[in-house]
Structures are given as C-alpha cells and as structure tokens.
Amino acid sequence: MDRSGLADFLRRCRESLQPEDVGLPRGQRRRTAGLRREEVAALAHMSVDYYGRIERRRGPQPSESMVASIAQALHLALDQRDHLYRLAGHHPPVRGAGEHLSPGMLRILDRLDDTPAEVVTELGETLRQTRPGVALLGDASLRTGPARSLGYRWFTDPAVRARYHPDDHDLLGRAWASGLRHVLALRGPGSRAAQLTEDLLASSPEFRRVWELHEVGVHPGERKRLVHPELGLLELQCQTLQDPHQGHSLLVYTAEPGSETHGKLQLLAAVGT
C-alpha cells in the first residue's frame, strides 16, 4: 500500500470533480474546490472519518470492496480505477466482467431522472437504476446472491414471470439461456457465468430443458410487454447503450407519445414507488 500516493491521488481526483459531475446539487455557499470529503464518503457509503483518514495518510488499508466504492464515487475511468487499486495494495479486477460503471454511463444515467432506466451486467444484474426504474422494475438493491441476475430469477421465481406478458415467456426463457451460453463461452470455466449456469442446472428443470437446445443468438427484441402490479399492461420500447469495455448495458424504457402506456409512465415518474 502506497499511503502517500493513495492520499494524493484521491485528493486530486476529488478536487477535479464538481457536484453536478456526480449528480449532486451545488448549493449557494460553496467555496470548496471540487467535491467535499463528506460528499465523497456519502457517495461511497462509508463514514467521513474513515475516508478522511485515508486522505490524511493515517487510515488502514482499504479493502477491495472499499476501493471499488471509492472508485465509483469519484467516477474514475478504468485506467484510474486500476491505478487506485494498485496504490491501495490490491490487484485490479479483470476488465469486462466487473461492476465498475464508466463515468460516461453514469453521466447519461444521471440525466434520465424522469425516465425508467437501469444499468445491467452481462449476467443481467442491475447495478444502478433511476427512480422511475425502481418503480417500474422493483428495487434491485434488495436482491442478493444469484438472484441478482434476472435470468436466474426468471427460471426460479414465478413472480418474476408474472411481470411479463404470457405470450413472451417462451422467447424470453430461450433468450436468457442463449445469452448465458454466450457469456459462459466468453468468460470460461471458473467464471461467475459458469457458477450461475451450475446453479440454474441444479435448481430449474425448465432451464435444463432449454439449455440442452444449445441455442445461440436468440434475442428478445426491443419491444417489451410488462405487466405492472398497479398499472397493468405496459407496451414499451427498450433502447440499449452498451459499454464494450465492461460488458454493461444501459437499458432505457420508453413508450410511444400519446399512447396509454406513455400516460402510465408519466404517472409512474410522478408517484414513484
């Protein structure tokens, strides 16, 4: 661990950011150059004292999860994130299969506050949601373990299927199995994709049946028909923006202006969860 280098790097990264860069209000009486330490600590979900001690070269070695939280809070690019890990005495995560969101992806998501949107991993795990996204799809922060993956929930939780139009169930199941097969071939044995595949093979007879088809390239398309528990049927378009470096996808859900679903989405954005 390079305490001096770590402290200096964190301070310079913090001072180079403005509140609006990370989705925070500026406020009227602001004299600090860049972000305040307490703002970084809040974004990283850690105490101000803990973060402040690291910047003052007096803190303990931060864990890998702490480094990941700080890197995300400071909106670091991948090269910066990797440098931060090395300064903290850790090996950087393998690129392409992690949960670190790129600064560009975060900036786009911050500007979609009135639109259902989410960032998901290649395994269908939601990393970040807008407020209307939570109201439309449920709070992803409550999910743990393999259930973080929508594909896993699709084959193991009947309540998840109830949120999708019955006529789409067969295609969606085949698409999830096909997508997982692609990621497994990309990441190989010992990967999180391999573990998720083993979990599904052990717990879902339907997944075993679909998996044995050995289908690849099955895609669900942009049209989504969701059945919301309060608002009923929603006919949506799902636009996707991909981050090729991390394997993340930004999913934005919209409806045709003037349609019944468009009115329901406006209500959803106003009322929230």
CSV table of C-alpha atoms in Angstrom, one decimal, residues 5 57 86 89 98 111 141 145 181-182 186 193 204 236 251 254:
chain,number,residue,atom,x,y,z
A,5,GLY,CA,0.4,8.1,-3.3
A,57,ARG,CA,-2.4,9.1,5.2
A,86,ARG,CA,-2.5,-0.7,-7.1
A,89,GLY,CA,-2.1,-2.6,-2.5
A,98,GLY,CA,-16.8,-6.2,-13.2
A,111,ARG,CA,-29.7,12.8,-16.8
A,141,SER,CA,-30.6,-3.2,-4.2
A,145,GLY,CA,-26.6,-13.8,-4.4
A,181,ARG,CA,-24.3,-19.6,-23.1
A,182,HIS,CA,-22.6,-16.7,-24.9
A,186,LEU,CA,-16.6,-15.7,-23.4
A,193,ALA,CA,-21.2,-17.2,-15.6
A,204,SER,CA,-34.5,-25.5,-12.6
A,236,LEU,CA,-42.6,-0.4,-24.1
A,251,LEU,CA,-31.5,0.0,-20.8
A,254,THR,CA,-39.9,4.5,-23.3
